[in-house]
mmCIF file of C-alpha atoms in Angstrom:
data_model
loop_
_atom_site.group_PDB
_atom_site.id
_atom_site.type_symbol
_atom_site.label_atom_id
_atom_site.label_comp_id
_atom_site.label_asym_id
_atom_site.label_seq_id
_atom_site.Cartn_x
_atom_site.Cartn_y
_atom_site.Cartn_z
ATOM 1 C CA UNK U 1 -5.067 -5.556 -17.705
ATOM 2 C CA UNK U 2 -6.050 -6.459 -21.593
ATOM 3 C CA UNK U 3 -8.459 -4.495 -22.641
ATOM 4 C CA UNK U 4 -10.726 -6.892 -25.383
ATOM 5 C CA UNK U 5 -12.103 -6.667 -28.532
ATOM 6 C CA UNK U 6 -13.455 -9.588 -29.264
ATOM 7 C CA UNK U 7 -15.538 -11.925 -27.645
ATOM 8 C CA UNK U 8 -13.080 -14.437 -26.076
ATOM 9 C CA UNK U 9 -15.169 -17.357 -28.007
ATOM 10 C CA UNK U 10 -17.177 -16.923 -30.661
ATOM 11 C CA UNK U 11 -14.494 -13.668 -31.763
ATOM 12 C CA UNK U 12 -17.154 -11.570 -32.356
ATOM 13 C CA UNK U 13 -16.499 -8.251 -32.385
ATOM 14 C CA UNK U 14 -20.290 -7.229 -31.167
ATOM 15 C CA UNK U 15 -19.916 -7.068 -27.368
ATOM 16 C CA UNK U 16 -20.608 -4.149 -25.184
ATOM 17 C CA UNK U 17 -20.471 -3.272 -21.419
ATOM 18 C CA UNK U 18 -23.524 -4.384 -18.646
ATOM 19 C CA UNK U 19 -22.075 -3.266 -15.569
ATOM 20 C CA UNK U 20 -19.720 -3.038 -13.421
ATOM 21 C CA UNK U 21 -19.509 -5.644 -10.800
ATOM 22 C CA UNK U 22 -17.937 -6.659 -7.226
ATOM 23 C CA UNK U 23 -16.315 -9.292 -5.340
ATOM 24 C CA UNK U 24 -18.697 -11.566 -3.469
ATOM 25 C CA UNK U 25 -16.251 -12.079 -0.899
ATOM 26 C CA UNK U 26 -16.540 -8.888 -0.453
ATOM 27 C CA UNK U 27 -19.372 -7.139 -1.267
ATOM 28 C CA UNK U 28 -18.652 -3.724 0.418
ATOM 29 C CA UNK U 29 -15.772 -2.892 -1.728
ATOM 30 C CA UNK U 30 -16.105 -0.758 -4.928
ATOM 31 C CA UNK U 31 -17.527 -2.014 -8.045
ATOM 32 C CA UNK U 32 -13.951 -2.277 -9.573
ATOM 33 C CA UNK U 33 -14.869 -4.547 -12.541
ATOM 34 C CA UNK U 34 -16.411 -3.954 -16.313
ATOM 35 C CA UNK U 35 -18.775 -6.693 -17.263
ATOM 36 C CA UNK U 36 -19.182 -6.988 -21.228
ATOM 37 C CA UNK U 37 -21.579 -9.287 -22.972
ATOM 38 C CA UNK U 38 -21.312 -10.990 -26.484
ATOM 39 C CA UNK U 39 -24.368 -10.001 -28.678
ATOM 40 C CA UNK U 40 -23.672 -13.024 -31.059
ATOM 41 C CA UNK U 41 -22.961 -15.929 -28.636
ATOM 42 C CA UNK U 42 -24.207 -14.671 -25.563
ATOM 43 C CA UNK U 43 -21.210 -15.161 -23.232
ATOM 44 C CA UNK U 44 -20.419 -12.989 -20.235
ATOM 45 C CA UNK U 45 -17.038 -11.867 -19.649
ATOM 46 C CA UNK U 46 -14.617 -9.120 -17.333
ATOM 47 C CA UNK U 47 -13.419 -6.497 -20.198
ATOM 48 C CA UNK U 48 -10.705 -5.333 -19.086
ATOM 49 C CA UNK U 49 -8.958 -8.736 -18.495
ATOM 50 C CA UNK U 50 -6.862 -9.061 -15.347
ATOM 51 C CA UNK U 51 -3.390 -10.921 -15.994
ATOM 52 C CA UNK U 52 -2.996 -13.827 -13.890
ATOM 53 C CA UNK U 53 -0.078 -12.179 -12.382
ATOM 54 C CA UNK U 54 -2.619 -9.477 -11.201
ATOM 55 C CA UNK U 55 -4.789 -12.190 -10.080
ATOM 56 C CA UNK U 56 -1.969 -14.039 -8.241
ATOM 57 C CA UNK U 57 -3.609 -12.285 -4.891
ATOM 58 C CA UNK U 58 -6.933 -14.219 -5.190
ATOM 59 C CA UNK U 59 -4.993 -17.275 -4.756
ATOM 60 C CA UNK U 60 -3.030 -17.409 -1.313
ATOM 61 C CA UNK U 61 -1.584 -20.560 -0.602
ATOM 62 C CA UNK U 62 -3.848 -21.429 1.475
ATOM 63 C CA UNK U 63 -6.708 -21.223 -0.846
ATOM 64 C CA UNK U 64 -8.803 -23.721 -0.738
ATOM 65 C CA UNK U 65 -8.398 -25.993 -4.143
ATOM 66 C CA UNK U 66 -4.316 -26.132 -3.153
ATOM 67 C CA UNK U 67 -5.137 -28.607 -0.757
ATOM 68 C CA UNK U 68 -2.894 -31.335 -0.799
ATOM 69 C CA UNK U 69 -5.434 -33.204 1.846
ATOM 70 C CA UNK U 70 -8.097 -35.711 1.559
ATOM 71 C CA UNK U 71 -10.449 -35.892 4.095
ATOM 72 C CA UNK U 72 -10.982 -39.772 5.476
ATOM 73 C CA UNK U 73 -9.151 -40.670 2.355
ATOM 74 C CA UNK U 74 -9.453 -44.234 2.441
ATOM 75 C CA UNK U 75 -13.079 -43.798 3.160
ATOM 76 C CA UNK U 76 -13.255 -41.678 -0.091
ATOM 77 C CA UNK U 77 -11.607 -44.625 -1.573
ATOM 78 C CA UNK U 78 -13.723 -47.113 -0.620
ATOM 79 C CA UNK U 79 -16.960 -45.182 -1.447
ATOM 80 C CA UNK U 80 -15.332 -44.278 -4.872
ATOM 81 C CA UNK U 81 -14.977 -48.513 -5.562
ATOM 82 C CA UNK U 82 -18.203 -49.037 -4.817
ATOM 83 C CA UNK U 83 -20.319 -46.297 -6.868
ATOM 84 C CA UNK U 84 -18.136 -46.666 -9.304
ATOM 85 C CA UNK U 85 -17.179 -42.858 -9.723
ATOM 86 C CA UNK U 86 -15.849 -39.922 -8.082
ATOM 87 C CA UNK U 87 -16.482 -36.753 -7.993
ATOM 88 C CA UNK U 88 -19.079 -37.335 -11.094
ATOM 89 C CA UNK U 89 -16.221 -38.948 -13.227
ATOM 90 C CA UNK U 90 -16.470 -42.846 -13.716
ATOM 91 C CA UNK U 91 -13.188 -44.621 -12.491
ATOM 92 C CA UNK U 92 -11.180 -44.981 -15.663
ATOM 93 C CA UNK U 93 -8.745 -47.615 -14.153
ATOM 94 C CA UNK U 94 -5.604 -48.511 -16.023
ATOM 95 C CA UNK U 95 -6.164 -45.322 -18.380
ATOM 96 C CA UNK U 96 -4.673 -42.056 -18.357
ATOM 97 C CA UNK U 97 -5.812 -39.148 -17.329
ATOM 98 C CA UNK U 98 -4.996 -35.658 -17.390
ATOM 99 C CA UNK U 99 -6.142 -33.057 -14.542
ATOM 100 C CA UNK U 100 -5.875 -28.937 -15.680
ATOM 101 C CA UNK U 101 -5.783 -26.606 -12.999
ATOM 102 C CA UNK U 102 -5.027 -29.722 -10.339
ATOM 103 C CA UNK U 103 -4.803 -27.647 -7.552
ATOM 104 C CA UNK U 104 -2.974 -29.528 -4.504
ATOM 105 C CA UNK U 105 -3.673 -32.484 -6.370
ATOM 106 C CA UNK U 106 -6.419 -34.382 -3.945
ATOM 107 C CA UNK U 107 -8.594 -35.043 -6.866
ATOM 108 C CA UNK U 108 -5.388 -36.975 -8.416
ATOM 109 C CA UNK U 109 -4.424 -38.303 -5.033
ATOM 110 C CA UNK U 110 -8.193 -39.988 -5.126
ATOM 111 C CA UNK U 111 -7.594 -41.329 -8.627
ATOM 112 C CA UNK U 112 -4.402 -42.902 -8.348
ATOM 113 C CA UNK U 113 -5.197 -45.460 -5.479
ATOM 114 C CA UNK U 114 -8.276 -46.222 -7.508
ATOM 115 C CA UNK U 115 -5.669 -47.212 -10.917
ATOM 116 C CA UNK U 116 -5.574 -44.781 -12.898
ATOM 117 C CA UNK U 117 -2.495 -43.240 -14.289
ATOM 118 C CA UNK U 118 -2.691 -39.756 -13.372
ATOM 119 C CA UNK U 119 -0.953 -36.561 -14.203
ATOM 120 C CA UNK U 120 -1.852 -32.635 -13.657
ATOM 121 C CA UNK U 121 -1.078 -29.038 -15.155
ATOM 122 C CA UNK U 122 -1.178 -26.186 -12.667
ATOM 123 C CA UNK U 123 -0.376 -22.818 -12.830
ATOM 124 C CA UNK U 124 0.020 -21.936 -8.904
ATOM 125 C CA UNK U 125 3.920 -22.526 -8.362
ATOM 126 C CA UNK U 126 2.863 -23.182 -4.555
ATOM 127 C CA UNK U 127 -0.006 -25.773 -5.144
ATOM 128 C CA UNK U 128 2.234 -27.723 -7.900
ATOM 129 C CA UNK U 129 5.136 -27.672 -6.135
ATOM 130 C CA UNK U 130 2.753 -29.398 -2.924
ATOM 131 C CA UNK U 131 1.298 -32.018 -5.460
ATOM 132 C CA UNK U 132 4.714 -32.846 -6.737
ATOM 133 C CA UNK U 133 5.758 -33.034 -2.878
ATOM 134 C CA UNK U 134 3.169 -35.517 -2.852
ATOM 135 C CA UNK U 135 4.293 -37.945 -5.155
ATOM 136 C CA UNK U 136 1.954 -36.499 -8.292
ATOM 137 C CA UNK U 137 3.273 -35.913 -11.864
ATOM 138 C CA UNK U 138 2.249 -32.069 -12.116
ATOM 139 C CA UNK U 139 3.421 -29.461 -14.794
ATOM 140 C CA UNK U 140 3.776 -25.752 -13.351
ATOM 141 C CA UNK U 141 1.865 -23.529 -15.752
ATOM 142 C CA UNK U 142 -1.023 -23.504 -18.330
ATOM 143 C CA UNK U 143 -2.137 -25.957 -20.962
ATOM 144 C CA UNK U 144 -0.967 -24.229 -23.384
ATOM 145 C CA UNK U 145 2.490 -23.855 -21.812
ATOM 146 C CA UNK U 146 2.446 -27.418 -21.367
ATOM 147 C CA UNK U 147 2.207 -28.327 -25.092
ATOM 148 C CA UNK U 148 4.696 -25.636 -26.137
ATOM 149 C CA UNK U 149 6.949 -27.470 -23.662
ATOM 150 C CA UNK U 150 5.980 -31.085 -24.333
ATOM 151 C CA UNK U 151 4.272 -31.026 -27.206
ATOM 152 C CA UNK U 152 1.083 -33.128 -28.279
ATOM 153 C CA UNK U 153 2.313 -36.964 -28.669
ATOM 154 C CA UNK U 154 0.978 -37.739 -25.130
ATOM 155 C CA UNK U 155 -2.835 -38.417 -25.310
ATOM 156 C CA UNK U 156 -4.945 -38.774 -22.659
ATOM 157 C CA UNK U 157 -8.270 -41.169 -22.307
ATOM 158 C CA UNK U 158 -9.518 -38.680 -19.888
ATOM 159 C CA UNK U 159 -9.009 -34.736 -19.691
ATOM 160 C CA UNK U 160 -10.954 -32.984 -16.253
ATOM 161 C CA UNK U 161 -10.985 -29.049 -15.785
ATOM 162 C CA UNK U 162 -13.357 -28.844 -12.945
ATOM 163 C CA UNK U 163 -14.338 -25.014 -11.959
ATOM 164 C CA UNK U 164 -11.013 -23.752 -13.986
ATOM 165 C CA UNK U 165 -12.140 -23.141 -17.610
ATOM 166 C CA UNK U 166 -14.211 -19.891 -16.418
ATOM 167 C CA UNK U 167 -11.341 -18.433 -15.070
ATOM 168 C CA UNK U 168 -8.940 -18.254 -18.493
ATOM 169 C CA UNK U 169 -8.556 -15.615 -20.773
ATOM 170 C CA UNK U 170 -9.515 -17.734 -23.482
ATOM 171 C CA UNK U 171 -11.734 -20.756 -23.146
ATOM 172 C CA UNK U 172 -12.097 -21.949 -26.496
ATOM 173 C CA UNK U 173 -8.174 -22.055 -27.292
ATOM 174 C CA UNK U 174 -7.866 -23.855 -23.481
ATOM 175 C CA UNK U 175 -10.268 -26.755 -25.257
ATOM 176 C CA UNK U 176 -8.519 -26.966 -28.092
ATOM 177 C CA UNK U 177 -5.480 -27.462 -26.268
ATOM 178 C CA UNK U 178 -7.151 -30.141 -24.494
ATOM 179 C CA UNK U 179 -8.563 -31.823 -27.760
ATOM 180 C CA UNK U 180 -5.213 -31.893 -29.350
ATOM 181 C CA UNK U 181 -4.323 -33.947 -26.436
ATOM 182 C CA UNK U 182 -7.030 -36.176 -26.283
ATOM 183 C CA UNK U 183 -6.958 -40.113 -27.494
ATOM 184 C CA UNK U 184 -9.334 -40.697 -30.777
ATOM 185 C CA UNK U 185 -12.471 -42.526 -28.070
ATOM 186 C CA UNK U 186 -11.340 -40.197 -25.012
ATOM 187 C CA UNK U 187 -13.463 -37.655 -23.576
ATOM 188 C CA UNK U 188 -13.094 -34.333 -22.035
ATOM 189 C CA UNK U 189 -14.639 -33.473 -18.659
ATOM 190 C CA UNK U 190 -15.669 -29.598 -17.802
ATOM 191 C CA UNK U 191 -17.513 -28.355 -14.867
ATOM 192 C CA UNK U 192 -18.479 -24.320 -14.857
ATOM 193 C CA UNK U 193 -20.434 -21.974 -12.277
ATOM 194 C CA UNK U 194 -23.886 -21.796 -14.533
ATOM 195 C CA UNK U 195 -24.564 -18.460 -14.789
ATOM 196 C CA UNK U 196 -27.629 -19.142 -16.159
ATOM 197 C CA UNK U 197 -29.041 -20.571 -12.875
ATOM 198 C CA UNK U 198 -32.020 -18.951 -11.329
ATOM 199 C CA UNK U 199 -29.570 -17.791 -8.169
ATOM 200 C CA UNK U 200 -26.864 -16.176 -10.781
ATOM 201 C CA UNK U 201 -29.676 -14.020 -12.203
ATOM 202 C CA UNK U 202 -31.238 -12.798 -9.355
ATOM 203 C CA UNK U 203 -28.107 -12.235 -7.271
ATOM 204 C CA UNK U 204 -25.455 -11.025 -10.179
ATOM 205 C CA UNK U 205 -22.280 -10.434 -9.212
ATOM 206 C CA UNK U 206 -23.404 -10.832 -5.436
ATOM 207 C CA UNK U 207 -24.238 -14.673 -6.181
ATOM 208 C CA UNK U 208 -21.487 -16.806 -4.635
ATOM 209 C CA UNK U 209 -20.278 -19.040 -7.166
ATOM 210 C CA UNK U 210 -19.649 -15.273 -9.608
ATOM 211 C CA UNK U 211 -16.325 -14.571 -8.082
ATOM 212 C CA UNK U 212 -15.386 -11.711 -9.607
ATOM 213 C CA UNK U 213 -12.715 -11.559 -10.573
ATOM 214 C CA UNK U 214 -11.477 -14.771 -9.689
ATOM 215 C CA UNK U 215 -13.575 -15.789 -12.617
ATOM 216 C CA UNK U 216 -13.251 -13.411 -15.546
ATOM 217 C CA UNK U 217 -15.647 -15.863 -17.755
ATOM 218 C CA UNK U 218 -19.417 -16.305 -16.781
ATOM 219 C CA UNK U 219 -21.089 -19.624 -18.494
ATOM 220 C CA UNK U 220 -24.174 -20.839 -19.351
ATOM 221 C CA UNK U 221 -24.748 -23.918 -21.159
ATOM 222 C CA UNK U 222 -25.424 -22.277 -24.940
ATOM 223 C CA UNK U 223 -21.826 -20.432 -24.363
ATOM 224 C CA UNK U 224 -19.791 -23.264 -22.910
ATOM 225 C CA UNK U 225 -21.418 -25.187 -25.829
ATOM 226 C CA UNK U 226 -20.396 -22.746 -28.305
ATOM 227 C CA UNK U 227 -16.639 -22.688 -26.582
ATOM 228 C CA UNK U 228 -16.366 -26.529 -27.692
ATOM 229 C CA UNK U 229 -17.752 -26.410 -30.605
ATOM 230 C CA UNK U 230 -15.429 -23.542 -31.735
ATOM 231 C CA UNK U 231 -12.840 -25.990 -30.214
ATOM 232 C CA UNK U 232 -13.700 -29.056 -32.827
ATOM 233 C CA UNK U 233 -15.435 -30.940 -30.065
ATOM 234 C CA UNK U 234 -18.992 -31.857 -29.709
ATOM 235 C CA UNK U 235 -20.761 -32.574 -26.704
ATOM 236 C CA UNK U 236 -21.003 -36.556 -25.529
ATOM 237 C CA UNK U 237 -23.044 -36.153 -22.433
ATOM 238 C CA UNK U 238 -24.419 -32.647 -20.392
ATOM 239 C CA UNK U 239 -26.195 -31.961 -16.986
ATOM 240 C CA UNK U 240 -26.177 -29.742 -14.396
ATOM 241 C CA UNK U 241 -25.555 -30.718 -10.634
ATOM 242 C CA UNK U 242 -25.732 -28.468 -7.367
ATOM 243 C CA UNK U 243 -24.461 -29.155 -4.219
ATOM 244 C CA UNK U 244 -26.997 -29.147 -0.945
ATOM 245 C CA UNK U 245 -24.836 -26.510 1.122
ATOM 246 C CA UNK U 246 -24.530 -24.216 -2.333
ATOM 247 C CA UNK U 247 -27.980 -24.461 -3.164
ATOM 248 C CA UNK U 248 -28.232 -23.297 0.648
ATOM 249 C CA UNK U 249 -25.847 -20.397 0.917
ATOM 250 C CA UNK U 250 -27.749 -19.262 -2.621
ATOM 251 C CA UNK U 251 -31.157 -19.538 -0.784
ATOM 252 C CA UNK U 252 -30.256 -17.381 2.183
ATOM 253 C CA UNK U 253 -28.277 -14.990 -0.209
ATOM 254 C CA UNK U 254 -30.978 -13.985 -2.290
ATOM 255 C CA UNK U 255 -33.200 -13.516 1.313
ATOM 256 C CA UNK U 256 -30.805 -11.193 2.525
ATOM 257 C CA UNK U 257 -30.420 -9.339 -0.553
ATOM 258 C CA UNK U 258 -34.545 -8.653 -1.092
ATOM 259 C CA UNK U 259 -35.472 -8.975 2.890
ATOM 260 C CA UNK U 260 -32.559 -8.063 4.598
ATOM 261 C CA UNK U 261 -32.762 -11.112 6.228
ATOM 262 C CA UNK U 262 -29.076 -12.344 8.097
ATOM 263 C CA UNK U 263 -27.600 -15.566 6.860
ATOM 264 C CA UNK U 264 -27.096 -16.716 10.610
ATOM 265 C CA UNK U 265 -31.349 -17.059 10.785
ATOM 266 C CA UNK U 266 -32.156 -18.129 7.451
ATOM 267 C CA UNK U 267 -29.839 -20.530 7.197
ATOM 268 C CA UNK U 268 -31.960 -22.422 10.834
ATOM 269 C CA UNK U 269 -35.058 -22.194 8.730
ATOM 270 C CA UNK U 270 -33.507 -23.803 5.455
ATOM 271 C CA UNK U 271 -34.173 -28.098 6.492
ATOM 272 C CA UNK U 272 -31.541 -30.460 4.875
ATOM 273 C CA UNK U 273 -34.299 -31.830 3.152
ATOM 274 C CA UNK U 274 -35.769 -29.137 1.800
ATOM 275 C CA UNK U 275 -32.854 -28.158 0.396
ATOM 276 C CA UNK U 276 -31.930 -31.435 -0.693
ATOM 277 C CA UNK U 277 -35.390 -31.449 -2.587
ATOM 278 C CA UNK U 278 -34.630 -27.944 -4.396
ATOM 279 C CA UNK U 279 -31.474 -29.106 -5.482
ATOM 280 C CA UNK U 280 -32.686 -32.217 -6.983
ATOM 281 C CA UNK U 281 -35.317 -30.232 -8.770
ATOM 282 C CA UNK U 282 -33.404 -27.778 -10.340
ATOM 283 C CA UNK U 283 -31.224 -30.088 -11.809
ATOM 284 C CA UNK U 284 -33.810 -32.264 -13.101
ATOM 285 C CA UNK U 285 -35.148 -28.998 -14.824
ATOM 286 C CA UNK U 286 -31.443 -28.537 -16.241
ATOM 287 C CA UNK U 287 -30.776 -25.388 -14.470
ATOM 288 C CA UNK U 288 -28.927 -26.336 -11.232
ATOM 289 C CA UNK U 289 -26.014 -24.343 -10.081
ATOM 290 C CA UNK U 290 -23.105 -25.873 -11.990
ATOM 291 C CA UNK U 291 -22.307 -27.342 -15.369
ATOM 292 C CA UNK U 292 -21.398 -30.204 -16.003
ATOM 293 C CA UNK U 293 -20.389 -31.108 -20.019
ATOM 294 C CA UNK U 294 -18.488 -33.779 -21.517
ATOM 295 C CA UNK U 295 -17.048 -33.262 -24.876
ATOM 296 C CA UNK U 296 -15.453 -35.586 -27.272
ATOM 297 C CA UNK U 297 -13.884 -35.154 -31.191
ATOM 298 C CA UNK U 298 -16.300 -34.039 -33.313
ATOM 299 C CA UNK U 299 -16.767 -36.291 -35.955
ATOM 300 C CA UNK U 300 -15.976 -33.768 -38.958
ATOM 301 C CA UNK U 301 -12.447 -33.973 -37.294
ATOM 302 C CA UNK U 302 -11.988 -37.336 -36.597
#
């Protein structure tokens, strides 16, 4: 465990504790975990730190992200060609691209039938090992093991950390690892958990998509803002997006948490529609349930 002082973006040296918090997954444990908050920036944060080899547990192999699997691939495929994108990320064929925190690599897998020169960086020996098994280019570690290994002449058109950045030690360095290896008109692709969503306040630590202490960083879109700009990037495109079946699970969450309602009846009175309509609203408001921010060189750097 670290113990921090300093906020691990802005640096500030003005954060205190807010509580102590749980895991979601499960929620009748003890409160094992010290939640601090910037005063400056805003940013919400575990203080003490777990190490990642303390974390290591919270990852089994067969976690889910380590799958090596696509489901119906060729379907995926196919669906990809024809909208143009995947998984919110337009189809950058013939350029290079750069996964962190790949997982099992079916992101990549995707990708690289659609012409795009992929590579990953992992730090779960057991999931890189499986991509590599699979025929990907992965790196076993972090980013910034990765450069102190290979260094920077390698750019990359397109860098994607989807659902990872929350859950290292220190964001803003992570990005700036990532802009050092980014092409001059490349972009950088982040999705977060938005903490700011109106689930995440409600809930806390009991709202899914917290995962203490899985994640040890808790975003909103001011902070994850402030992480790139403290990075030397600036932000080329931002939105939020939340999935049907999350916006679900949040719904019938927050009933059982003020009415003691059980998940097994409110999610029967929760239509697909409906919650297809309260999805679409709340990210046409900005404030769905994840981030999504693309960041490119700031121009005082270029």
């Amino acid at each position: 465990m670290q113990q921090l002082t300093n906020c691990p973006v802005c640096n500030s040296k003005n954060i205190s504790f807010r509580n102590t918090v749980g895991n979601c997954e499960s929620p009748k444990e003890p409160l094992n975990w010290s939640f601090f908050g910037c005063d400056d920036c805003g940013l919400g944060f575990l203080n003490p730190q777990p190490t990642w080899a303390e974390l290591v547990p919270y990852y089994p192999p067969d976690y889910l992200c380590y799958n090596t699997h696509v489901e119906d691939e060729e379907r995926v495929v196919e669906e990809a060609k024809r909208q143009g994108e995947h998984r919110h990320i337009s189809i950058p064929a013939g350029k290079r691209l750069l996964d962190v925190g790949c997982g099992g690599g079916s992101f990549l897998q995707v990708l690289k039938k659609l012409g795009v020169e992929v590579k990953g960086v992992e730090p779960g020996e057991s999931a890189a090992a499986a991509a590599r098994d699979s025929g990907l280019d992965v790196f076993t570690g972090t980013l910034e093991e990765y450069i102190a290994q290979n260094g920077t002449d390698e750019k990359f058109d397109v860098i994607t950390c989807s659902h990872v950045l929350m859950a290292t030690p220190s964001p803003a360095q992570t990005l700036d690892c990532m802009r050092q290896l980014l092409a001059p008109d490349g972009y950088i692709w982040v999705a977060v958990p938005n903490a700011d969503c109106e689930s995440a306040r409600l809930l806390g630590w009991r709202w899914h998509s917290a995962y203490f202490p899985r994640n040890i960083i808790q975003f909103t879109p001011k902070t994850l803002s402030k992480a790139g700009e403290v990075a030397g990037l600036e932000i080329r495109r931002q939105s939020t997006y939340s999935f049907p079946e999350a916006v679900a699970f949040s719904l019938c969450l927050r009933w059982r948490n003020r009415w003691f309602v059980p998940h097994k009846i409110s999610s029967r009175l929760l239509s697909q529609n409906y919650v297809k309509r309260a999805a679409q609203e709340l990210d046409s408001r900005g404030e769905g349930e994840a981030i999504l921010m693309e960041f490119c060189h700031a121009k005082s750097r270029d």
